[in-house]
Every structure is written in C-alpha cells, then in structure tokens.
PDB file of C-alpha atoms in Angstrom:
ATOM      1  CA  UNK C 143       8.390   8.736  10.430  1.00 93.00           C
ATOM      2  CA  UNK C 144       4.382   9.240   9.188  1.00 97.00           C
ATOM      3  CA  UNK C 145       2.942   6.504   6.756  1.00 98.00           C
ATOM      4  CA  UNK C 146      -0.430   7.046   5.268  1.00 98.00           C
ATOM      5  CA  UNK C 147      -2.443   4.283   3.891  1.00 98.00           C
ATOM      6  CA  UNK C 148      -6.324   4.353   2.639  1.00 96.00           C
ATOM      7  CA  UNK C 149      -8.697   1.762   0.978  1.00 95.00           C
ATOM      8  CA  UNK C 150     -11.717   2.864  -0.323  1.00 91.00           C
ATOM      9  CA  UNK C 151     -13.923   0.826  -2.692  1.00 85.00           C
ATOM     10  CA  UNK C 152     -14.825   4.418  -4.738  1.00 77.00           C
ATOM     11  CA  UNK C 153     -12.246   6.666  -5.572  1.00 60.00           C
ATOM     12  CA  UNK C 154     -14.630   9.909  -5.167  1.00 60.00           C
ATOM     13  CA  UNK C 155     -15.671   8.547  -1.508  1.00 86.00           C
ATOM     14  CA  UNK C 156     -15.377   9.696   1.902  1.00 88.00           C
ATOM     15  CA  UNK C 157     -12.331   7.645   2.620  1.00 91.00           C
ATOM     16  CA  UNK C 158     -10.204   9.139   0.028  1.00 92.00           C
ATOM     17  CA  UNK C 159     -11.451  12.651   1.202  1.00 93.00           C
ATOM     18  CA  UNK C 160     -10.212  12.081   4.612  1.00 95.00           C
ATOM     19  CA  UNK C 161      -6.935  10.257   2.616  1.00 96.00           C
ATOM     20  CA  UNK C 162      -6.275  13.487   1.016  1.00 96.00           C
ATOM     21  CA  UNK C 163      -6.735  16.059   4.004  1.00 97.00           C
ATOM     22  CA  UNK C 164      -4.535  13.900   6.192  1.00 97.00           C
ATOM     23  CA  UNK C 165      -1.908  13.700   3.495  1.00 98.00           C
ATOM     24  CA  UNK C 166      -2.096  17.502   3.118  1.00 97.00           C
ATOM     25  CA  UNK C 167      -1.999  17.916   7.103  1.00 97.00           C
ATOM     26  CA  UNK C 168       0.884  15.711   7.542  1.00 97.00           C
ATOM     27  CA  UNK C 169       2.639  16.468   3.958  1.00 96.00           C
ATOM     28  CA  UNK C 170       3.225  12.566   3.623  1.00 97.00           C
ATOM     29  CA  UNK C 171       1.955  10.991   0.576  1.00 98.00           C
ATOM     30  CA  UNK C 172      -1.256   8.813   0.573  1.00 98.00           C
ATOM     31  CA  UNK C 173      -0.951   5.512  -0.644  1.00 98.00           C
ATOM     32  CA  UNK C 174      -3.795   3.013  -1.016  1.00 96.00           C
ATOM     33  CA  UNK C 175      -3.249  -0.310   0.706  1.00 97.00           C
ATOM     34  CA  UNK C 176      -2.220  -2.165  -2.319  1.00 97.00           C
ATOM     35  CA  UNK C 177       0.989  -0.200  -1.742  1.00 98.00           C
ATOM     36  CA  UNK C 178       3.494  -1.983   0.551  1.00 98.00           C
ATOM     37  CA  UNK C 179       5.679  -0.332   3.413  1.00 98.00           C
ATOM     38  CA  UNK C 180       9.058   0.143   2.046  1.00 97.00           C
ATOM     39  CA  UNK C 181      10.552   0.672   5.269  1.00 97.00           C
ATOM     40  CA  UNK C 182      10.218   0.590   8.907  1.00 98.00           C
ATOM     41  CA  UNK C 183       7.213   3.389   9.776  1.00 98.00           C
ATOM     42  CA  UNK C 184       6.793   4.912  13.367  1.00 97.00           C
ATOM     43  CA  UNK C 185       3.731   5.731  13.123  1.00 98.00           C
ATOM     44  CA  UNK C 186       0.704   4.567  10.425  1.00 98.00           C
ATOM     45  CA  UNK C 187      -2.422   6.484   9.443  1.00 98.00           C
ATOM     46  CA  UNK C 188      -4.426   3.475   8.591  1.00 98.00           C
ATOM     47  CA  UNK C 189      -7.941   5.210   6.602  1.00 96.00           C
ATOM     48  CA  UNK C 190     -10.320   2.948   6.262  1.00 94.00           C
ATOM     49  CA  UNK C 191     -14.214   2.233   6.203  1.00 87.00           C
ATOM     50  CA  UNK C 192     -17.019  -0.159   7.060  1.00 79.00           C
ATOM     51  CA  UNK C 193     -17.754  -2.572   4.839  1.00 77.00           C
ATOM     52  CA  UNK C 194     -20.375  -5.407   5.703  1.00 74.00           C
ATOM     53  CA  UNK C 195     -20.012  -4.805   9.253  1.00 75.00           C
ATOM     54  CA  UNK C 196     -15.941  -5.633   9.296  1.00 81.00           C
ATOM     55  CA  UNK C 197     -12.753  -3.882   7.219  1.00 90.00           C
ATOM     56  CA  UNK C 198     -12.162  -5.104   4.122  1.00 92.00           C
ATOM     57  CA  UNK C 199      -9.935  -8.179   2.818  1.00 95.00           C
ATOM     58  CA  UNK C 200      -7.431  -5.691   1.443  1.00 96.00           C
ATOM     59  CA  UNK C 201      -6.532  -3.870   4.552  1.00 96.00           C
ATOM     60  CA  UNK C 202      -6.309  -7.149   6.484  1.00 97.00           C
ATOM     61  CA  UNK C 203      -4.306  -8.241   3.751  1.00 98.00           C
ATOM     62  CA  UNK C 204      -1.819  -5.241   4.004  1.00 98.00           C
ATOM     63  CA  UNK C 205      -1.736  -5.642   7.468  1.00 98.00           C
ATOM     64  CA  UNK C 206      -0.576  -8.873   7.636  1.00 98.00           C
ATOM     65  CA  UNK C 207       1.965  -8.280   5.199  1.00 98.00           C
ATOM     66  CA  UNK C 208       3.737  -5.372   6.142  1.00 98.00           C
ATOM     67  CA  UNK C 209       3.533  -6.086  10.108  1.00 98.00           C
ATOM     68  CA  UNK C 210       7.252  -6.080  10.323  1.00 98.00           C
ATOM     69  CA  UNK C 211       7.138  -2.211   8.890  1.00 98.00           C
ATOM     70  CA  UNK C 212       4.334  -0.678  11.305  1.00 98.00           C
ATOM     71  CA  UNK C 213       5.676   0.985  14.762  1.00 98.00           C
ATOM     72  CA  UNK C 214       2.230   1.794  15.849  1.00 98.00           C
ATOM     73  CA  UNK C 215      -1.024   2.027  14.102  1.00 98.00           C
ATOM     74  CA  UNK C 216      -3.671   4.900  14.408  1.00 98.00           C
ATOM     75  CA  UNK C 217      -6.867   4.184  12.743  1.00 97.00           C
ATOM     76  CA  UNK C 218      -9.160   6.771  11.294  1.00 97.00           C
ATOM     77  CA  UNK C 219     -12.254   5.800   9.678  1.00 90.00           C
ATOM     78  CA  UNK C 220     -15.652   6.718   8.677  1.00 85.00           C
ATOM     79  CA  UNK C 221     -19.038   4.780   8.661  1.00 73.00           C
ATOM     80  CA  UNK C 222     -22.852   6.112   7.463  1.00 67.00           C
ATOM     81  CA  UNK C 223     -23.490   3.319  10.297  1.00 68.00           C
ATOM     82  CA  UNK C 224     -21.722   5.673  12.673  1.00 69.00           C
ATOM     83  CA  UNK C 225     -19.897   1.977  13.770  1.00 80.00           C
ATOM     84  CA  UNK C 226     -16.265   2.423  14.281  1.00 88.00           C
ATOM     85  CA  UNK C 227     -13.821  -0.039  12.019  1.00 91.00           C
ATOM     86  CA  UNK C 228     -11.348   0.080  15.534  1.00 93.00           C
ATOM     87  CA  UNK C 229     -12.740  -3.293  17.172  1.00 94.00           C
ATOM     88  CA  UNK C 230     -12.091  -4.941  13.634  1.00 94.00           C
ATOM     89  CA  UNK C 231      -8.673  -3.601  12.824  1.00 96.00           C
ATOM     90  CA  UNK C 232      -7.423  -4.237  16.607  1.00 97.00           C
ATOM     91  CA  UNK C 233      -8.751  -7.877  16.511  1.00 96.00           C
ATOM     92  CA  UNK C 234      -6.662  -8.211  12.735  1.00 97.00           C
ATOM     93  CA  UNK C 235      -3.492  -6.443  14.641  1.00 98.00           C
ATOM     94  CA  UNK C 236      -3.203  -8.461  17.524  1.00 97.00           C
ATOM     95  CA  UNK C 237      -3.262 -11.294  15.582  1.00 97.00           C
ATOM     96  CA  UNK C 238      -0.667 -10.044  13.499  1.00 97.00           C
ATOM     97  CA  UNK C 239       1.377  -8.493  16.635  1.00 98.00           C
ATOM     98  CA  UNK C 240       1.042  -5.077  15.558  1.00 98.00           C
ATOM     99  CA  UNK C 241       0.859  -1.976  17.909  1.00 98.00           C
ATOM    100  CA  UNK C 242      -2.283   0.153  17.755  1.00 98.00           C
ATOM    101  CA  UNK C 243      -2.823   3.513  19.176  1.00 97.00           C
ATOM    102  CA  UNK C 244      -5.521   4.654  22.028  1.00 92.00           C
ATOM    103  CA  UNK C 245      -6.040   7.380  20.150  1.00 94.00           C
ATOM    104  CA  UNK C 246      -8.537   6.727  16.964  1.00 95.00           C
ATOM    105  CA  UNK C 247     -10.682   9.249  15.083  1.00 95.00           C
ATOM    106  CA  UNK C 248     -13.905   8.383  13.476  1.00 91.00           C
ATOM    107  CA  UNK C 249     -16.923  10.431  11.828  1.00 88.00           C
ATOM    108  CA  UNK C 250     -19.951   9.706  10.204  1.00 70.00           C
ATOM    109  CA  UNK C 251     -20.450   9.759   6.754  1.00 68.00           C
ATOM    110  CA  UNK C 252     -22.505  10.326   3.803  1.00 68.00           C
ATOM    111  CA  UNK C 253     -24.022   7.176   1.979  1.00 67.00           C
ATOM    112  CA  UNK C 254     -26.652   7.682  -0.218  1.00 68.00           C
ATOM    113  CA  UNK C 255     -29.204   9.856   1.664  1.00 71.00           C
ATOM    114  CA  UNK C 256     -27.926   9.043   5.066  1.00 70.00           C
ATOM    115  CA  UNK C 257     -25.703  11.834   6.717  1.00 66.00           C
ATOM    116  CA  UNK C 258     -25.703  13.918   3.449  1.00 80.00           C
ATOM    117  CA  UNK C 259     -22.741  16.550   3.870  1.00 74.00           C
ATOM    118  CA  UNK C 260     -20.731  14.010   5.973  1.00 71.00           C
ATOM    119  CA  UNK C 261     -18.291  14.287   6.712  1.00 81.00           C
ATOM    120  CA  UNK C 262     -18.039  18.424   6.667  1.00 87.00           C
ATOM    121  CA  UNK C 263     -16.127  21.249   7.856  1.00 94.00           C
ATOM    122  CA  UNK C 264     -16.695  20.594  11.404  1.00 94.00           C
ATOM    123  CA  UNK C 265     -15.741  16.685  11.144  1.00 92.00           C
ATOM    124  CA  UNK C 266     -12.663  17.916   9.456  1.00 94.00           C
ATOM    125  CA  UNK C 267     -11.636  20.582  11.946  1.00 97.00           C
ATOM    126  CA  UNK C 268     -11.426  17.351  14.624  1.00 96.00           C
ATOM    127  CA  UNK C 269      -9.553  15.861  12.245  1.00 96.00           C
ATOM    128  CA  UNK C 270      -6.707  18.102  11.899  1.00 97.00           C
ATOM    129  CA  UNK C 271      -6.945  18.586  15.552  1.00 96.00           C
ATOM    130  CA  UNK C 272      -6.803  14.660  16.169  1.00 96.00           C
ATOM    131  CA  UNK C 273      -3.649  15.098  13.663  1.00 97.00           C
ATOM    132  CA  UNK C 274      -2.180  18.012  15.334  1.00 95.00           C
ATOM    133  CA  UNK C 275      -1.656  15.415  18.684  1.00 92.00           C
ATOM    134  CA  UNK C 276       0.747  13.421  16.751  1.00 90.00           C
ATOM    135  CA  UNK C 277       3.040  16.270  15.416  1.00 81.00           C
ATOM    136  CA  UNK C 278       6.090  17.313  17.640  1.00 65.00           C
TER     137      UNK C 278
END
C-alpha cells in the first residue's frame, strides 16, 4: 500500500505540483504532513523541499511520529539550489529507525528568477518514470 505526503510552505509551489502529479500517477490521495498515517504504509512518497539548507520542522515532526506506520520511505524533492533534501531526511530516519529507499528523485526548481519553468515537462516525464519503478 502507496502513502503520499507533501509539505510545502506555498500552496501554489513546486512541491504541491509534484504532490499533485504523483497523486494522479499513483491514484492515492495527497496529504500534507500535518496529516497522520492511519495505518501501516508499504511504501511512502515523502514530497518535500529545501528550506534553509535542511527539511523543515514539520516533516521531521511527521516523521517521528508516524515511524511505526512507514514500511519504506522514497523521497522526492525539489530545490532552486539544485541540493537534494535526501542527506537530511535519511539523517531524521535513521534516527527515528525508519527504512528509506535507494531510489530518490529530485529536480530543480523555479524560485523567483532562478530555473524559471522548473520544474517542466521533461522533469515530469522522469517523474512518472521514477514512479512507474514502484508499480507492479
């Protein structure tokens, strides 16, 4: 069983974008993190984004409070830094004993005037391949 879970700071941004698409790929409802697990997950699409350098309080929040639910976590994320959120998510789920995939997939994205169009049709055709590797 799928779980997807978002935060994003704007609710017009990038990381609801990608939110949305995977939701609509996967035909699971996207929550935002403020939403807990209600049950045991295989498998979580964790959505998240840079903020100063590190993911946000909420996620590591979430994390930490719904450990018990997550199989395995994939992270996808975006950044205009073009830094990945995975080092910063792993080091909050090992902590927390949580499982997280090899597999991650991140893009660059639009912030302000920095990678305007980002992320685009071709970001989100590796997306929904990245997505087609966990379907059976």
């Amino acid at each position: 069983m799928f779980a997807i879970r978002y935060f994003t700071k704007s609710k017009k941004g990038n990381t609801k974008k990608i939110a949305d698409f995977v939701s609509a790929k996967l035909n699971v409802e996207a929550l935002d993190v403020s939403n807990p697990l209600k049950e045991k997950v295989d498998t979580l699409f964790l959505i998240n984004a840079m903020y100063a350098a590190d993911i946000d309080k909420e996620v590591k929040r979430f994390l930490a409070s719904n450990k018990e639910n997550i199989g395995c976590l994939v992270n996808i994320n975006s950044s205009a830094s073009g830094s990945s959120t995975l080092k910063a998510v792993k080091k909050v789920c090992d902590k927390e004993n949580i499982k997280v995939s090899e597999k991650e997939f991140h893009t660059v994205a639009s912030w302000i005037f920095i990678n305007k169009g980002r992320p685009n049709e071709e970001d989100f055709k590796k997306l929904e391949q990245f997505l087609e590797s966990f379907k059976s």
